[in-house]
Amino acid sequence: MSKVNRFDVITIFPDYLAPLNLSLIGRAIDAGLIEIGIHDLRDQTSDVHGSVDDTPYGGGAGMVMSPEPWGKAIDAVAELAPGVEHELIVLTPAGEKLTQDLAIELTSSKHLIFACGRYEGIDVRVSDYYANASGFKVREVSIGDYVLGGGEVATLVIMEAIIRLLPGVIGNPSSLDEESHTLRDGDDSLVEYPNYTKPKEWRGLSVPDVLLSGNHGEIAKWRLEQAKSRTNNRPK
Ligand code: JCH
């Protein structure tokens, strides 16, 4: 299966994406596993002020991002990955919720383009236009039911969730299918079981005896029970 190898992010705050050069993602870039481009939306404006927003039709508070700078920016970054399908991710609190299953699905895309709005968001005709443009797939995505100031932090979250799944990015690939939200009980995904490491006793707290028993069957059974009770007792 083909995997993502190019990400482009369009934003009016390119510095917000600086953390992409650190840690796991930075190493994936340095190793040549992925390419990332960060693009300033204002580079696509023609007026001296670099205007990217305007008042909403129909009235109401706040400003809405104008469609044309977005159209120019998206057309330009699409040319950076010729001959593959472009998947445009528009961040919005109203989008499809990010889950581990969605992150896994997005690893199959060859070119992901993240549109990071600000203000009250982007004129919806940008999503509508590219949804009907040949060579594009469009998704509106949210990372959870709370309101951020813009799409940049949501993009960091989604990119990290995807990139750590790509072959070669994590040293120990078996740690991927054992972890939180991939542990399964039949069809249901479970949260992680609790972890312990040395020392055996710390500030009066002991490691459960079963984990010191060397009995791998009992350990697996205990971990599954812990994961189930944590899943069922988690608030909301
Ligand atoms: C965003 C905003 C009030 C939007 C502008 C662009 C994503 N999960 C998640 N939470 N928040 C976002 C997100 C993504 C992109 C943008 N804003 C700010 C503020 C709005 O309506 C009341 C909509 C927020």
mmCIF file of C-alpha atoms and ligand atoms in Angstrom:
data_model
loop_
_atom_site.group_PDB
_atom_site.id
_atom_site.type_symbol
_atom_site.label_atom_id
_atom_site.label_comp_id
_atom_site.label_asym_id
_atom_site.label_seq_id
_atom_site.Cartn_x
_atom_site.Cartn_y
_atom_site.Cartn_z
ATOM 1 C CA MET A 1 0.000 0.000 0.000
ATOM 2 C CA SER A 2 1.250 3.503 -0.847
ATOM 3 C CA LYS A 3 1.933 5.701 2.159
ATOM 4 C CA VAL A 4 2.011 9.469 2.665
ATOM 5 C CA ASN A 5 5.291 10.980 1.657
ATOM 6 C CA ARG A 6 4.406 14.645 1.325
ATOM 7 C CA PHE A 7 2.608 17.038 3.658
ATOM 8 C CA ASP A 8 1.934 20.703 2.888
ATOM 9 C CA VAL A 9 0.528 23.130 5.435
ATOM 10 C CA ILE A 10 -0.982 26.512 4.531
ATOM 11 C CA THR A 11 -1.309 29.080 7.336
ATOM 12 C CA ILE A 12 -0.927 32.769 8.148
ATOM 13 C CA PHE A 13 1.319 31.707 11.094
ATOM 14 C CA PRO A 14 4.073 29.501 9.611
ATOM 15 C CA ASP A 15 6.078 29.723 12.880
ATOM 16 C CA TYR A 16 3.301 27.816 14.665
ATOM 17 C CA LEU A 17 4.441 24.717 12.765
ATOM 18 C CA ALA A 18 8.074 24.962 13.922
ATOM 19 C CA PRO A 19 7.719 21.953 16.289
ATOM 20 C CA LEU A 20 7.514 19.716 13.213
ATOM 21 C CA ASN A 21 11.295 19.926 13.007
ATOM 22 C CA LEU A 22 11.698 18.270 16.427
ATOM 23 C CA SER A 23 11.766 14.731 17.764
ATOM 24 C CA LEU A 24 10.020 11.934 15.871
ATOM 25 C CA ILE A 25 8.817 14.060 12.952
ATOM 26 C CA GLY A 26 12.118 15.890 12.568
ATOM 27 C CA ARG A 27 13.913 12.527 12.393
ATOM 28 C CA ALA A 28 11.435 11.245 9.795
ATOM 29 C CA ILE A 29 12.211 14.315 7.657
ATOM 30 C CA ASP A 30 15.981 13.967 8.132
ATOM 31 C CA ALA A 31 15.761 10.264 7.210
ATOM 32 C CA GLY A 32 13.992 11.199 3.950
ATOM 33 C CA LEU A 33 10.851 9.244 4.897
ATOM 34 C CA ILE A 34 8.595 12.274 4.439
ATOM 35 C CA GLU A 35 8.692 15.791 3.025
ATOM 36 C CA ILE A 36 6.944 18.712 4.679
ATOM 37 C CA GLY A 37 6.299 22.174 3.232
ATOM 38 C CA ILE A 38 4.994 25.079 5.321
ATOM 39 C CA HIS A 39 3.436 27.901 3.290
ATOM 40 C CA ASP A 40 2.404 31.436 4.228
ATOM 41 C CA LEU A 41 -1.093 32.197 2.915
ATOM 42 C CA ARG A 42 -0.169 35.892 2.689
ATOM 43 C CA ASP A 43 2.278 35.077 -0.114
ATOM 44 C CA GLN A 44 -0.855 34.629 -2.262
ATOM 45 C CA THR A 45 -2.336 38.066 -1.601
ATOM 46 C CA SER A 46 -2.132 40.956 -4.066
ATOM 47 C CA ASP A 47 -2.990 44.044 -1.983
ATOM 48 C CA VAL A 48 -0.344 45.911 0.037
ATOM 49 C CA HIS A 49 -1.926 44.875 3.341
ATOM 50 C CA GLY A 50 -1.977 41.161 2.546
ATOM 51 C CA SER A 51 -5.687 40.911 3.388
ATOM 52 C CA VAL A 52 -6.960 37.388 3.932
ATOM 53 C CA ASP A 53 -10.311 38.052 5.646
ATOM 54 C CA ASP A 54 -13.567 39.940 5.210
ATOM 55 C CA THR A 55 -16.926 40.448 6.924
ATOM 56 C CA PRO A 56 -19.421 37.571 6.836
ATOM 57 C CA TYR A 57 -22.357 37.672 4.414
ATOM 58 C CA GLY A 58 -25.521 37.523 6.487
ATOM 59 C CA GLY A 59 -23.876 39.463 9.309
ATOM 60 C CA GLY A 60 -22.565 38.261 12.631
ATOM 61 C CA ALA A 61 -19.471 38.572 14.768
ATOM 62 C CA GLY A 62 -15.918 38.055 13.547
ATOM 63 C CA MET A 63 -14.322 37.729 10.166
ATOM 64 C CA VAL A 64 -14.231 34.978 7.537
ATOM 65 C CA MET A 65 -11.225 34.033 5.423
ATOM 66 C CA SER A 66 -11.592 34.984 1.756
ATOM 67 C CA PRO A 67 -11.603 32.130 -0.757
ATOM 68 C CA GLU A 68 -9.180 33.426 -3.406
ATOM 69 C CA PRO A 69 -5.905 33.421 -1.411
ATOM 70 C CA TRP A 70 -6.791 29.836 -0.422
ATOM 71 C CA GLY A 71 -7.514 28.863 -4.024
ATOM 72 C CA LYS A 72 -4.160 30.225 -5.171
ATOM 73 C CA ALA A 73 -2.248 28.621 -2.299
ATOM 74 C CA ILE A 74 -3.870 25.201 -2.718
ATOM 75 C CA ASP A 75 -3.351 25.201 -6.504
ATOM 76 C CA ALA A 76 0.326 26.078 -5.940
ATOM 77 C CA VAL A 77 1.015 23.329 -3.383
ATOM 78 C CA ALA A 78 -0.827 20.732 -5.488
ATOM 79 C CA GLU A 79 1.891 21.263 -8.112
ATOM 80 C CA LEU A 80 4.505 20.176 -5.547
ATOM 81 C CA ALA A 81 3.174 16.591 -5.756
ATOM 82 C CA PRO A 82 2.353 16.010 -9.423
ATOM 83 C CA GLY A 83 0.584 12.883 -10.592
ATOM 84 C CA VAL A 84 -0.891 11.807 -7.262
ATOM 85 C CA GLU A 85 -4.248 12.411 -5.594
ATOM 86 C CA HIS A 86 -4.247 15.405 -3.240
ATOM 87 C CA GLU A 87 -6.139 15.022 0.006
ATOM 88 C CA LEU A 88 -7.160 18.437 1.356
ATOM 89 C CA ILE A 89 -7.737 18.503 5.116
ATOM 90 C CA VAL A 90 -9.651 21.594 6.213
ATOM 91 C CA LEU A 91 -9.480 22.035 9.990
ATOM 92 C CA THR A 92 -12.716 23.130 11.653
ATOM 93 C CA PRO A 93 -14.467 22.443 14.965
ATOM 94 C CA ALA A 94 -17.434 21.257 12.850
ATOM 95 C CA GLY A 95 -15.451 18.519 11.063
ATOM 96 C CA GLU A 96 -15.290 14.742 11.305
ATOM 97 C CA LYS A 97 -13.640 13.844 14.630
ATOM 98 C CA LEU A 98 -10.041 12.584 14.548
ATOM 99 C CA THR A 99 -9.779 8.990 15.754
ATOM 100 C CA GLN A 100 -7.016 6.397 15.558
ATOM 101 C CA ASP A 101 -8.948 4.767 12.698
ATOM 102 C CA LEU A 102 -8.947 8.061 10.743
ATOM 103 C CA ALA A 103 -5.208 8.522 11.383
ATOM 104 C CA ILE A 104 -4.605 5.009 10.029
ATOM 105 C CA GLU A 105 -6.774 5.749 6.980
ATOM 106 C CA LEU A 106 -4.840 8.956 6.243
ATOM 107 C CA THR A 107 -1.533 7.047 6.126
ATOM 108 C CA SER A 108 -2.689 5.718 2.728
ATOM 109 C CA SER A 109 -2.740 9.183 1.152
ATOM 110 C CA LYS A 110 0.257 10.220 -0.962
ATOM 111 C CA HIS A 111 -0.183 13.975 -0.511
ATOM 112 C CA LEU A 112 -1.924 15.650 2.405
ATOM 113 C CA ILE A 113 -2.616 19.399 2.273
ATOM 114 C CA PHE A 114 -3.661 21.033 5.561
ATOM 115 C CA ALA A 115 -5.624 24.295 5.352
ATOM 116 C CA CYS A 116 -5.249 26.108 8.697
ATOM 117 C CA GLY A 117 -7.823 28.853 9.040
ATOM 118 C CA ARG A 118 -8.008 31.612 11.661
ATOM 119 C CA TYR A 119 -10.771 34.081 12.638
ATOM 120 C CA GLU A 120 -14.145 32.267 12.237
ATOM 121 C CA GLY A 121 -12.784 29.943 9.571
ATOM 122 C CA ILE A 122 -12.587 29.739 5.776
ATOM 123 C CA ASP A 123 -15.355 30.561 3.248
ATOM 124 C CA VAL A 124 -16.934 27.101 2.750
ATOM 125 C CA ARG A 125 -16.731 27.415 -1.027
ATOM 126 C CA VAL A 126 -13.051 26.437 -0.743
ATOM 127 C CA SER A 127 -14.064 22.981 0.583
ATOM 128 C CA ASP A 128 -16.927 22.799 -1.919
ATOM 129 C CA TYR A 129 -14.727 23.745 -4.876
ATOM 130 C CA TYR A 130 -11.973 21.194 -4.217
ATOM 131 C CA ALA A 131 -14.485 18.460 -3.352
ATOM 132 C CA ASN A 132 -15.581 18.732 -6.985
ATOM 133 C CA ALA A 133 -12.152 19.397 -8.487
ATOM 134 C CA SER A 134 -10.508 16.491 -10.261
ATOM 135 C CA GLY A 135 -7.559 14.963 -8.437
ATOM 136 C CA PHE A 136 -8.680 16.140 -4.977
ATOM 137 C CA LYS A 137 -10.329 14.515 -2.009
ATOM 138 C CA VAL A 138 -11.552 16.864 0.748
ATOM 139 C CA ARG A 139 -12.192 16.232 4.430
ATOM 140 C CA GLU A 140 -13.183 18.687 7.135
ATOM 141 C CA VAL A 141 -11.575 17.455 10.349
ATOM 142 C CA SER A 142 -11.855 18.377 14.053
ATOM 143 C CA ILE A 143 -9.551 17.107 16.801
ATOM 144 C CA GLY A 144 -12.256 17.326 19.466
ATOM 145 C CA ASP A 145 -15.210 19.264 20.781
ATOM 146 C CA TYR A 146 -13.561 22.456 22.008
ATOM 147 C CA VAL A 147 -12.696 25.630 20.089
ATOM 148 C CA LEU A 148 -9.086 26.451 19.246
ATOM 149 C CA GLY A 149 -7.926 29.808 17.868
ATOM 150 C CA GLY A 150 -7.124 28.290 14.482
ATOM 151 C CA GLY A 151 -6.194 25.109 12.652
ATOM 152 C CA GLU A 152 -2.438 25.070 13.340
ATOM 153 C CA VAL A 153 -2.374 23.090 16.593
ATOM 154 C CA ALA A 154 -4.978 20.666 15.224
ATOM 155 C CA THR A 155 -2.683 20.100 12.226
ATOM 156 C CA LEU A 156 0.280 19.312 14.514
ATOM 157 C CA VAL A 157 -1.847 16.757 16.347
ATOM 158 C CA ILE A 158 -3.086 15.055 13.175
ATOM 159 C CA MET A 159 0.345 14.997 11.535
ATOM 160 C CA GLU A 160 1.969 13.448 14.601
ATOM 161 C CA ALA A 161 -0.769 10.789 14.810
ATOM 162 C CA ILE A 162 -0.170 9.876 11.135
ATOM 163 C CA ILE A 163 3.610 10.146 10.895
ATOM 164 C CA ARG A 164 4.386 7.859 13.834
ATOM 165 C CA LEU A 165 2.439 5.109 11.996
ATOM 166 C CA LEU A 166 4.585 5.278 8.849
ATOM 167 C CA PRO A 167 7.042 2.434 8.223
ATOM 168 C CA GLY A 168 10.496 3.249 9.584
ATOM 169 C CA VAL A 169 9.426 6.151 11.812
ATOM 170 C CA ILE A 170 9.178 4.248 15.102
ATOM 171 C CA GLY A 171 12.086 1.994 16.082
ATOM 172 C CA ASN A 172 9.950 -0.822 17.468
ATOM 173 C CA PRO A 173 6.956 -1.427 15.165
ATOM 174 C CA SER A 174 5.364 -4.032 17.498
ATOM 175 C CA SER A 175 4.769 -1.255 20.031
ATOM 176 C CA LEU A 176 2.244 0.146 17.527
ATOM 177 C CA ASP A 177 -0.378 -2.607 17.639
ATOM 178 C CA GLU A 178 -0.146 -3.157 21.383
ATOM 179 C CA GLU A 179 -0.827 0.419 22.318
ATOM 180 C CA SER A 180 -3.743 2.482 23.506
ATOM 181 C CA HIS A 181 -6.713 2.581 21.160
ATOM 182 C CA THR A 182 -5.369 -0.298 19.126
ATOM 183 C CA LEU A 183 -5.691 -2.887 21.902
ATOM 184 C CA ARG A 184 -8.883 -4.744 21.043
ATOM 185 C CA ASP A 185 -11.524 -6.758 22.855
ATOM 186 C CA GLY A 186 -13.398 -8.285 19.928
ATOM 187 C CA ASP A 187 -14.532 -5.275 17.933
ATOM 188 C CA ASP A 188 -14.020 -2.639 20.621
ATOM 189 C CA SER A 189 -10.845 -0.604 21.048
ATOM 190 C CA LEU A 190 -9.581 -0.283 24.605
ATOM 191 C CA VAL A 191 -7.424 2.303 26.318
ATOM 192 C CA GLU A 192 -3.949 1.288 27.503
ATOM 193 C CA TYR A 193 -3.258 -0.897 30.542
ATOM 194 C CA PRO A 194 -1.090 0.672 33.278
ATOM 195 C CA ASN A 195 2.693 0.535 32.903
ATOM 196 C CA TYR A 196 5.363 -0.046 35.540
ATOM 197 C CA THR A 197 9.158 -0.030 35.469
ATOM 198 C CA LYS A 198 11.946 -0.193 38.069
ATOM 199 C CA PRO A 199 12.153 0.151 41.012
ATOM 200 C CA LYS A 200 9.816 -2.578 42.388
ATOM 201 C CA GLU A 201 8.810 -0.253 45.192
ATOM 202 C CA TRP A 202 8.630 3.537 44.857
ATOM 203 C CA ARG A 203 7.465 5.891 47.638
ATOM 204 C CA GLY A 204 5.574 3.020 49.259
ATOM 205 C CA LEU A 205 3.867 1.940 46.031
ATOM 206 C CA SER A 206 4.559 -1.605 44.745
ATOM 207 C CA VAL A 207 4.481 -3.140 41.296
ATOM 208 C CA PRO A 208 1.610 -5.719 41.079
ATOM 209 C CA ASP A 209 2.969 -9.242 41.796
ATOM 210 C CA VAL A 210 1.570 -10.672 38.550
ATOM 211 C CA LEU A 211 3.962 -8.487 36.522
ATOM 212 C CA LEU A 212 6.928 -9.994 38.393
ATOM 213 C CA SER A 213 5.649 -13.584 38.039
ATOM 214 C CA GLY A 214 7.091 -14.346 34.610
ATOM 215 C CA ASN A 215 3.732 -15.965 33.723
ATOM 216 C CA HIS A 216 2.983 -14.411 30.328
ATOM 217 C CA GLY A 217 -0.528 -15.855 30.111
ATOM 218 C CA GLU A 218 -1.492 -14.387 33.493
ATOM 219 C CA ILE A 219 0.160 -11.079 32.598
ATOM 220 C CA ALA A 220 -1.794 -10.800 29.328
ATOM 221 C CA LYS A 221 -5.042 -11.661 31.156
ATOM 222 C CA TRP A 222 -4.374 -9.040 33.885
ATOM 223 C CA ARG A 223 -3.528 -6.355 31.338
ATOM 224 C CA LEU A 224 -6.689 -7.023 29.332
ATOM 225 C CA GLU A 225 -8.823 -6.795 32.513
ATOM 226 C CA GLN A 226 -7.095 -3.538 33.496
ATOM 227 C CA ALA A 227 -7.633 -2.113 30.003
ATOM 228 C CA LYS A 228 -11.333 -3.060 30.080
ATOM 229 C CA SER A 229 -11.986 -1.548 33.509
ATOM 230 C CA ARG A 230 -10.111 1.653 32.578
ATOM 231 C CA THR A 231 -12.113 1.868 29.365
ATOM 232 C CA ASN A 232 -15.440 1.379 31.151
ATOM 233 C CA ASN A 233 -14.663 3.669 34.107
ATOM 234 C CA ARG A 234 -13.260 6.547 32.090
ATOM 235 C CA PRO A 235 -15.239 9.773 32.607
ATOM 236 C CA LYS A 236 -17.700 10.342 29.729
HETATM 237 C C1 JCH B 1 -10.597 27.304 14.107
HETATM 238 C C2 JCH B 1 -12.914 29.357 15.323
HETATM 239 C C3 JCH B 1 -14.953 30.015 16.380
HETATM 240 C C4 JCH B 1 -13.632 28.587 14.421
HETATM 241 C C5 JCH B 1 -10.595 29.203 12.920
HETATM 242 C C6 JCH B 1 -10.112 28.207 12.092
HETATM 243 C C7 JCH B 1 -10.560 22.584 15.539
HETATM 244 N N1 JCH B 1 -11.062 20.689 17.037
HETATM 245 C C8 JCH B 1 -10.945 22.003 16.736
HETATM 246 N N2 JCH B 1 -11.239 22.966 17.580
HETATM 247 N N3 JCH B 1 -11.066 24.151 16.988
HETATM 248 C C9 JCH B 1 -10.648 23.950 15.725
HETATM 249 C C10 JCH B 1 -10.406 25.011 14.749
HETATM 250 C C11 JCH B 1 -9.900 24.699 13.480
HETATM 251 C C12 JCH B 1 -9.747 25.703 12.511
HETATM 252 C C13 JCH B 1 -10.113 27.014 12.841
HETATM 253 N N4 JCH B 1 -10.884 28.654 14.124
HETATM 254 C C14 JCH B 1 -11.406 29.398 15.245
HETATM 255 C C15 JCH B 1 -13.559 30.060 16.298
HETATM 256 C C16 JCH B 1 -15.664 29.242 15.463
HETATM 257 O O1 JCH B 1 -17.045 29.155 15.475
HETATM 258 C C17 JCH B 1 -17.724 29.480 16.673
HETATM 259 C C18 JCH B 1 -15.021 28.524 14.505
HETATM 260 C C19 JCH B 1 -10.751 26.327 15.084
#
